[in-house]
Short mmCIF file of C-alpha atoms and ligand atoms in Angstrom, two decimals:
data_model
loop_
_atom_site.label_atom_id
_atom_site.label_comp_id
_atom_site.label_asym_id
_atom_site.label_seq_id
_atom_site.Cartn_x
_atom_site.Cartn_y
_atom_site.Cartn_z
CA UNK A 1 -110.25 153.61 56.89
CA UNK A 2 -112.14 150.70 57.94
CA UNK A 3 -110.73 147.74 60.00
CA UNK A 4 -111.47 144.66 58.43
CA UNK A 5 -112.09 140.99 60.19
CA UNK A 6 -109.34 138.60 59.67
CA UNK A 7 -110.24 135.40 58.56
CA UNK A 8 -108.88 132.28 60.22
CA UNK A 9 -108.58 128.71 58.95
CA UNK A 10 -110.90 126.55 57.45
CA UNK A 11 -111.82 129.47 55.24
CA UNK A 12 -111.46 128.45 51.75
CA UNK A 13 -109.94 132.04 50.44
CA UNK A 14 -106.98 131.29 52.65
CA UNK A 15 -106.33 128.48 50.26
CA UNK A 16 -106.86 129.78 46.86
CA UNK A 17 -103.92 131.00 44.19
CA UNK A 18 -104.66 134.98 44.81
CA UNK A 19 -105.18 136.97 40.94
CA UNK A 20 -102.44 139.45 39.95
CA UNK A 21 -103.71 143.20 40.19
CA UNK A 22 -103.49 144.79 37.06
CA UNK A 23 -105.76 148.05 37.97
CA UNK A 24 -104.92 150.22 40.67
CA UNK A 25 -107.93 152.25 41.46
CA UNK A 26 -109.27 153.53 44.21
CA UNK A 27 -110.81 150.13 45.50
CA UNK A 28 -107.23 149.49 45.34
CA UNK A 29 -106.25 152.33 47.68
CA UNK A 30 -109.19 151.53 50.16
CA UNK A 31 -107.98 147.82 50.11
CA UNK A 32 -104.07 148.76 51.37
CA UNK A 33 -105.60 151.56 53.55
CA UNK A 34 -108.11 149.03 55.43
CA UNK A 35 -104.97 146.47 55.50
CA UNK A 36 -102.70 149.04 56.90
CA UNK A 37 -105.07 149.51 59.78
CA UNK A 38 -106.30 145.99 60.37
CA UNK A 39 -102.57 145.01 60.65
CA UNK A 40 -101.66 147.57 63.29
CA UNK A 41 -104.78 146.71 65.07
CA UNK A 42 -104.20 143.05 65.31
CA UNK A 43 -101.00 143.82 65.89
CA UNK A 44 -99.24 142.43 63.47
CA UNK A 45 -96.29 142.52 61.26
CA UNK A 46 -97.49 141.51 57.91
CA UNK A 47 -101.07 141.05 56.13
CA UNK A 48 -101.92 139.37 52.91
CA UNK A 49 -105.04 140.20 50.91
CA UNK A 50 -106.32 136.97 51.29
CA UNK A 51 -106.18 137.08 54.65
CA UNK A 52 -109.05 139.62 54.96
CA UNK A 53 -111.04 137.70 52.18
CA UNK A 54 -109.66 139.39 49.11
CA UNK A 55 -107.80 136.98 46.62
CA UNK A 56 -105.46 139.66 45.26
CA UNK A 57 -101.80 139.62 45.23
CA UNK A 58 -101.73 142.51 47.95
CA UNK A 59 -99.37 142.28 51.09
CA UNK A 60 -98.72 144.99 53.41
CA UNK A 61 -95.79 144.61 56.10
CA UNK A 62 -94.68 146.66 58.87
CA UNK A 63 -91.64 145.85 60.88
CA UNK A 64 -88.95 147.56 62.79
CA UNK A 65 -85.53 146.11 62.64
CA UNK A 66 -83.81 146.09 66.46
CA UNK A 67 -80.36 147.17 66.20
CA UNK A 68 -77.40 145.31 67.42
CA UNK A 69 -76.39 146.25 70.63
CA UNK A 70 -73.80 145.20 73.11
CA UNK A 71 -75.53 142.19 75.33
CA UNK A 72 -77.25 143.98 78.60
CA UNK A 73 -77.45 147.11 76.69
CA UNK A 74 -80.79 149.14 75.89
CA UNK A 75 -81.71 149.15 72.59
CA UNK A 76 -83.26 152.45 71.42
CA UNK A 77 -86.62 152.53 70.16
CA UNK A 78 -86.51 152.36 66.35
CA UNK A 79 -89.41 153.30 64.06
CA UNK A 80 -91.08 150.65 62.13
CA UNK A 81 -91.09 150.91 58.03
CA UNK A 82 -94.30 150.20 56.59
CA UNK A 83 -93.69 148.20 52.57
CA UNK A 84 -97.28 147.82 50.60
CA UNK A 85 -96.31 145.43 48.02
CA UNK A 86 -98.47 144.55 44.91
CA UNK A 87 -97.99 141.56 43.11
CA UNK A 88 -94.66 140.68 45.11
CA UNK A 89 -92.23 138.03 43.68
CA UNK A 90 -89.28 136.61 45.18
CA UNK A 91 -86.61 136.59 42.72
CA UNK A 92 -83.22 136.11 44.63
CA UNK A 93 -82.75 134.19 47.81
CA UNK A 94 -79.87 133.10 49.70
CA UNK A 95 -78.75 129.81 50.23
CA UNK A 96 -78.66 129.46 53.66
CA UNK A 97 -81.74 129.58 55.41
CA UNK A 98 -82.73 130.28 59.36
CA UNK A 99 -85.01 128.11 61.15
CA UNK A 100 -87.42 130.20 63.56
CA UNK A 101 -90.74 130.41 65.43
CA UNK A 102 -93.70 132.18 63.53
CA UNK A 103 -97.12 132.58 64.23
CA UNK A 104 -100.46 133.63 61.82
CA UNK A 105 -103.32 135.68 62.74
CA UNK A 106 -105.21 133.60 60.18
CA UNK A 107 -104.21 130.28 62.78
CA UNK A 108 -104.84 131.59 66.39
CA UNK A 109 -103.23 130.06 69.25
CA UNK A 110 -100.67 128.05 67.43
CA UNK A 111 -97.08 128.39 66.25
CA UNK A 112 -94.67 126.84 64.53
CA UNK A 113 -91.11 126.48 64.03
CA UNK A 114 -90.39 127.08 59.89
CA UNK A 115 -87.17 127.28 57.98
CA UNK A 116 -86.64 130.24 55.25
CA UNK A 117 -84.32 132.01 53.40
CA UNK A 118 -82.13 133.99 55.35
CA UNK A 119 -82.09 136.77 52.77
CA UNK A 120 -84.59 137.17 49.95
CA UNK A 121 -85.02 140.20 47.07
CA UNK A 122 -88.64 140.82 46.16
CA UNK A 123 -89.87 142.31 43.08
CA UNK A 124 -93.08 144.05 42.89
CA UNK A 125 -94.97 146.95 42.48
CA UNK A 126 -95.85 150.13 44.80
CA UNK A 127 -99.76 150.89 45.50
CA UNK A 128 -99.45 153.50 42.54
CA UNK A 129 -98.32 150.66 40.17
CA UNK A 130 -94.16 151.54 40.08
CA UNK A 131 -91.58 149.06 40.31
CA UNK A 132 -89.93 148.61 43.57
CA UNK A 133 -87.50 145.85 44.81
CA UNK A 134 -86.59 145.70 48.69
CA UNK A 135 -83.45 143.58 49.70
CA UNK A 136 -84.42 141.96 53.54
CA UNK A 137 -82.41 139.86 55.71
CA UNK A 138 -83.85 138.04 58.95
CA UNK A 139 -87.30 138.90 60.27
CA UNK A 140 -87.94 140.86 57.61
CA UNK A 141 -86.95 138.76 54.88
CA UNK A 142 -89.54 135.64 56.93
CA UNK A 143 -91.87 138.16 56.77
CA UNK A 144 -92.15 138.60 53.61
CA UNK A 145 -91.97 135.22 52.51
CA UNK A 146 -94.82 134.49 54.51
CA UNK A 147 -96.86 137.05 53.43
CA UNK A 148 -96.08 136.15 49.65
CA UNK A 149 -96.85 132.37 50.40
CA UNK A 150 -100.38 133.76 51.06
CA UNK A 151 -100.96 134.24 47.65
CA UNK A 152 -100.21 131.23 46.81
CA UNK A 153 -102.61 129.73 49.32
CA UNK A 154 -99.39 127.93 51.35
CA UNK A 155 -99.76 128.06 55.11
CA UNK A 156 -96.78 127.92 57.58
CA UNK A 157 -97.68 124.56 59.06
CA UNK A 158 -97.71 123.68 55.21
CA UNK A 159 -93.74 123.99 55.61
CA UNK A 160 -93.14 124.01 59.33
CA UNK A 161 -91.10 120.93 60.83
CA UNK A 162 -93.18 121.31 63.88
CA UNK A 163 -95.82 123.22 65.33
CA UNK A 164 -97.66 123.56 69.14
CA UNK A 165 -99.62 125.94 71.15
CA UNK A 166 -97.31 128.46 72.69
CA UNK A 167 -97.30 129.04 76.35
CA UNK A 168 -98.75 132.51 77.35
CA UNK A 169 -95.21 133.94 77.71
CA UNK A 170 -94.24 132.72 74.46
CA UNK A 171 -94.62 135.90 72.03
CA UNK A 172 -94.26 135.69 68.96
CA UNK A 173 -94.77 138.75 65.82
CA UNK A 174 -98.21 137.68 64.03
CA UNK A 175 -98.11 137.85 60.17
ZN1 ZN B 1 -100.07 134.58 58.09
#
Protein backbone atom coordinates (compact mmCIF):
# COMPACT_ATOMS: atom_id res chain seq x y z
CA UNK A 1 0.00 0.00 0.00
CA UNK A 2 1.13 3.33 -0.86
CA UNK A 3 0.02 6.59 0.92
CA UNK A 4 -1.09 8.97 -1.44
CA UNK A 5 -0.90 13.09 -1.20
CA UNK A 6 -4.16 14.70 -0.62
CA UNK A 7 -4.96 17.39 -2.72
CA UNK A 8 -6.27 20.66 -1.34
CA UNK A 9 -8.24 23.45 -2.99
CA UNK A 10 -7.73 25.25 -5.96
CA UNK A 11 -7.12 21.89 -7.59
CA UNK A 12 -9.40 21.54 -10.42
CA UNK A 13 -10.14 17.54 -9.82
CA UNK A 14 -11.75 18.58 -6.58
CA UNK A 15 -14.31 20.23 -8.76
CA UNK A 16 -15.09 17.89 -11.50
CA UNK A 17 -18.40 15.37 -11.74
CA UNK A 18 -16.23 12.04 -10.77
CA UNK A 19 -17.03 8.89 -13.70
CA UNK A 20 -18.97 5.85 -12.43
CA UNK A 21 -16.63 2.67 -12.10
CA UNK A 22 -17.81 0.05 -14.14
CA UNK A 23 -14.48 -2.31 -13.94
CA UNK A 24 -13.20 -3.46 -10.82
CA UNK A 25 -9.71 -4.61 -11.40
CA UNK A 26 -6.89 -4.61 -9.65
CA UNK A 27 -6.09 -0.79 -10.23
CA UNK A 28 -9.30 -0.78 -8.52
CA UNK A 29 -8.09 -2.70 -5.46
CA UNK A 30 -4.75 -0.66 -5.28
CA UNK A 31 -6.93 2.58 -5.48
CA UNK A 32 -9.23 1.59 -2.09
CA UNK A 33 -6.06 0.01 -0.56
CA UNK A 34 -3.90 3.38 -1.02
CA UNK A 35 -7.25 5.31 0.21
CA UNK A 36 -7.63 3.11 3.16
CA UNK A 37 -4.17 4.05 4.27
CA UNK A 38 -3.99 7.69 3.28
CA UNK A 39 -7.21 8.15 5.34
CA UNK A 40 -5.90 6.60 8.54
CA UNK A 41 -2.76 8.49 8.05
CA UNK A 42 -4.27 11.87 7.74
CA UNK A 43 -6.38 10.90 10.15
CA UNK A 44 -9.41 11.06 8.87
CA UNK A 45 -12.86 9.75 8.76
CA UNK A 46 -13.80 9.66 5.17
CA UNK A 47 -11.86 9.97 1.66
CA UNK A 48 -13.23 10.49 -1.76
CA UNK A 49 -11.36 9.46 -4.91
CA UNK A 50 -11.15 12.77 -6.04
CA UNK A 51 -9.62 13.84 -3.24
CA UNK A 52 -6.32 12.03 -4.01
CA UNK A 53 -6.63 13.10 -7.77
CA UNK A 54 -8.69 10.24 -9.09
CA UNK A 55 -12.17 11.30 -10.60
CA UNK A 56 -13.89 8.00 -9.80
CA UNK A 57 -16.92 7.49 -7.81
CA UNK A 58 -14.76 5.79 -4.94
CA UNK A 59 -15.27 6.78 -1.16
CA UNK A 60 -13.84 5.01 1.66
CA UNK A 61 -15.07 5.90 5.36
CA UNK A 62 -14.01 4.84 8.65
CA UNK A 63 -15.80 5.86 11.77
CA UNK A 64 -16.55 4.58 15.17
CA UNK A 65 -19.89 5.36 16.62
CA UNK A 66 -19.48 6.49 20.63
CA UNK A 67 -22.09 4.89 22.57
CA UNK A 68 -24.52 6.62 24.78
CA UNK A 69 -23.52 6.75 28.12
CA UNK A 70 -24.80 8.23 31.31
CA UNK A 71 -23.26 12.06 31.46
CA UNK A 72 -19.73 11.83 33.53
CA UNK A 73 -19.48 8.28 32.59
CA UNK A 74 -16.49 6.61 30.55
CA UNK A 75 -17.31 5.56 27.40
CA UNK A 76 -15.56 2.32 26.34
CA UNK A 77 -13.38 2.28 23.48
CA UNK A 78 -15.34 1.07 20.45
CA UNK A 79 -13.76 -0.20 17.22
CA UNK A 80 -14.15 1.80 14.15
CA UNK A 81 -16.02 0.10 10.91
CA UNK A 82 -14.30 0.70 7.83
CA UNK A 83 -17.35 1.02 4.49
CA UNK A 84 -15.47 1.19 0.84
CA UNK A 85 -18.25 2.33 -1.23
CA UNK A 86 -18.25 2.35 -5.11
CA UNK A 87 -20.44 4.39 -6.96
CA UNK A 88 -22.49 5.42 -3.71
CA UNK A 89 -26.01 7.00 -4.10
CA UNK A 90 -28.15 8.42 -1.59
CA UNK A 91 -31.52 7.17 -2.09
CA UNK A 92 -33.54 7.80 1.21
CA UNK A 93 -33.02 10.64 3.60
CA UNK A 94 -34.82 11.90 6.46
CA UNK A 95 -36.52 14.96 6.77
CA UNK A 96 -35.06 16.50 9.49
CA UNK A 97 -31.67 17.46 9.22
CA UNK A 98 -28.75 18.38 11.99
CA UNK A 99 -26.71 21.35 11.69
CA UNK A 100 -22.92 20.64 12.75
CA UNK A 101 -19.23 21.60 12.47
CA UNK A 102 -17.16 19.72 9.70
CA UNK A 103 -13.89 20.10 8.45
CA UNK A 104 -11.97 18.76 4.91
CA UNK A 105 -8.54 17.61 4.52
CA UNK A 106 -8.87 18.89 0.96
CA UNK A 107 -9.50 22.74 2.85
CA UNK A 108 -6.85 22.92 5.69
CA UNK A 109 -7.28 25.11 8.54
CA UNK A 110 -10.88 25.94 8.05
CA UNK A 111 -14.28 24.68 9.16
CA UNK A 112 -17.57 25.14 8.77
CA UNK A 113 -20.84 24.78 10.26
CA UNK A 114 -23.22 22.64 7.46
CA UNK A 115 -26.71 21.30 7.77
CA UNK A 116 -27.51 17.51 6.52
CA UNK A 117 -29.74 14.88 6.73
CA UNK A 118 -29.98 13.43 9.95
CA UNK A 119 -30.37 9.94 8.52
CA UNK A 120 -29.54 8.93 4.96
CA UNK A 121 -29.61 5.16 3.10
CA UNK A 122 -26.88 4.79 0.50
CA UNK A 123 -26.88 2.50 -2.33
CA UNK A 124 -23.79 1.29 -3.87
CA UNK A 125 -21.51 -1.25 -4.59
CA UNK A 126 -18.68 -3.22 -2.51
CA UNK A 127 -14.91 -3.10 -3.94
CA UNK A 128 -15.75 -6.61 -5.56
CA UNK A 129 -18.71 -5.01 -7.47
CA UNK A 130 -21.89 -6.46 -5.04
CA UNK A 131 -24.67 -4.47 -3.99
CA UNK A 132 -24.61 -3.13 -0.56
CA UNK A 133 -26.88 -0.49 1.17
CA UNK A 134 -25.82 0.90 4.75
CA UNK A 135 -28.57 2.76 6.83
CA UNK A 136 -26.46 5.76 9.00
CA UNK A 137 -27.73 8.19 11.39
CA UNK A 138 -25.58 11.24 12.79
CA UNK A 139 -21.84 11.42 12.12
CA UNK A 140 -21.98 8.75 10.07
CA UNK A 141 -24.75 9.57 7.96
CA UNK A 142 -22.63 13.55 7.48
CA UNK A 143 -20.00 11.51 6.62
CA UNK A 144 -21.14 10.02 4.03
CA UNK A 145 -22.89 12.72 2.49
CA UNK A 146 -19.82 14.52 2.35
CA UNK A 147 -17.86 12.07 0.93
CA UNK A 148 -20.59 11.44 -1.88
CA UNK A 149 -20.79 15.31 -2.54
CA UNK A 150 -17.14 14.77 -3.65
CA UNK A 151 -18.14 13.20 -6.60
CA UNK A 152 -20.11 15.56 -7.53
CA UNK A 153 -17.41 18.19 -7.18
CA UNK A 154 -19.66 20.11 -4.18
CA UNK A 155 -17.51 21.39 -1.34
CA UNK A 156 -18.82 21.97 2.26
CA UNK A 157 -18.44 25.73 2.20
CA UNK A 158 -20.53 25.16 -1.10
CA UNK A 159 -23.49 24.44 1.49
CA UNK A 160 -22.20 25.67 4.82
CA UNK A 161 -24.13 28.75 6.46
CA UNK A 162 -20.85 29.80 7.84
CA UNK A 163 -17.39 28.94 7.96
CA UNK A 164 -13.95 30.25 10.08
CA UNK A 165 -10.63 29.06 11.14
CA UNK A 166 -10.99 26.95 14.21
CA UNK A 167 -9.07 27.73 17.28
CA UNK A 168 -6.31 25.10 18.06
CA UNK A 169 -8.60 23.39 20.63
CA UNK A 170 -11.32 23.21 18.28
CA UNK A 171 -11.17 19.47 16.83
CA UNK A 172 -13.00 18.50 14.53
CA UNK A 173 -13.12 14.64 12.41
CA UNK A 174 -11.48 15.48 8.83
CA UNK A 175 -13.36 13.93 5.83
ZN1 LIG B 1 -13.78 16.49 2.34
Amino acid sequence: MTLRTILTLPEQVLRRKARPVDCFDMDLQTLIDDMIETMRAAPGVGLAAPQVGISDRVIVVEYAEPPEVPEGEEAPEVKPKLYVMINPEIVKASKETETGVEGCLSIPGLVGEVERFSTVQVKGLNRRGQPMKVKAEGWLARIFQHEIDHLNGVLYPDRATKVWKPEPEEEEDMV
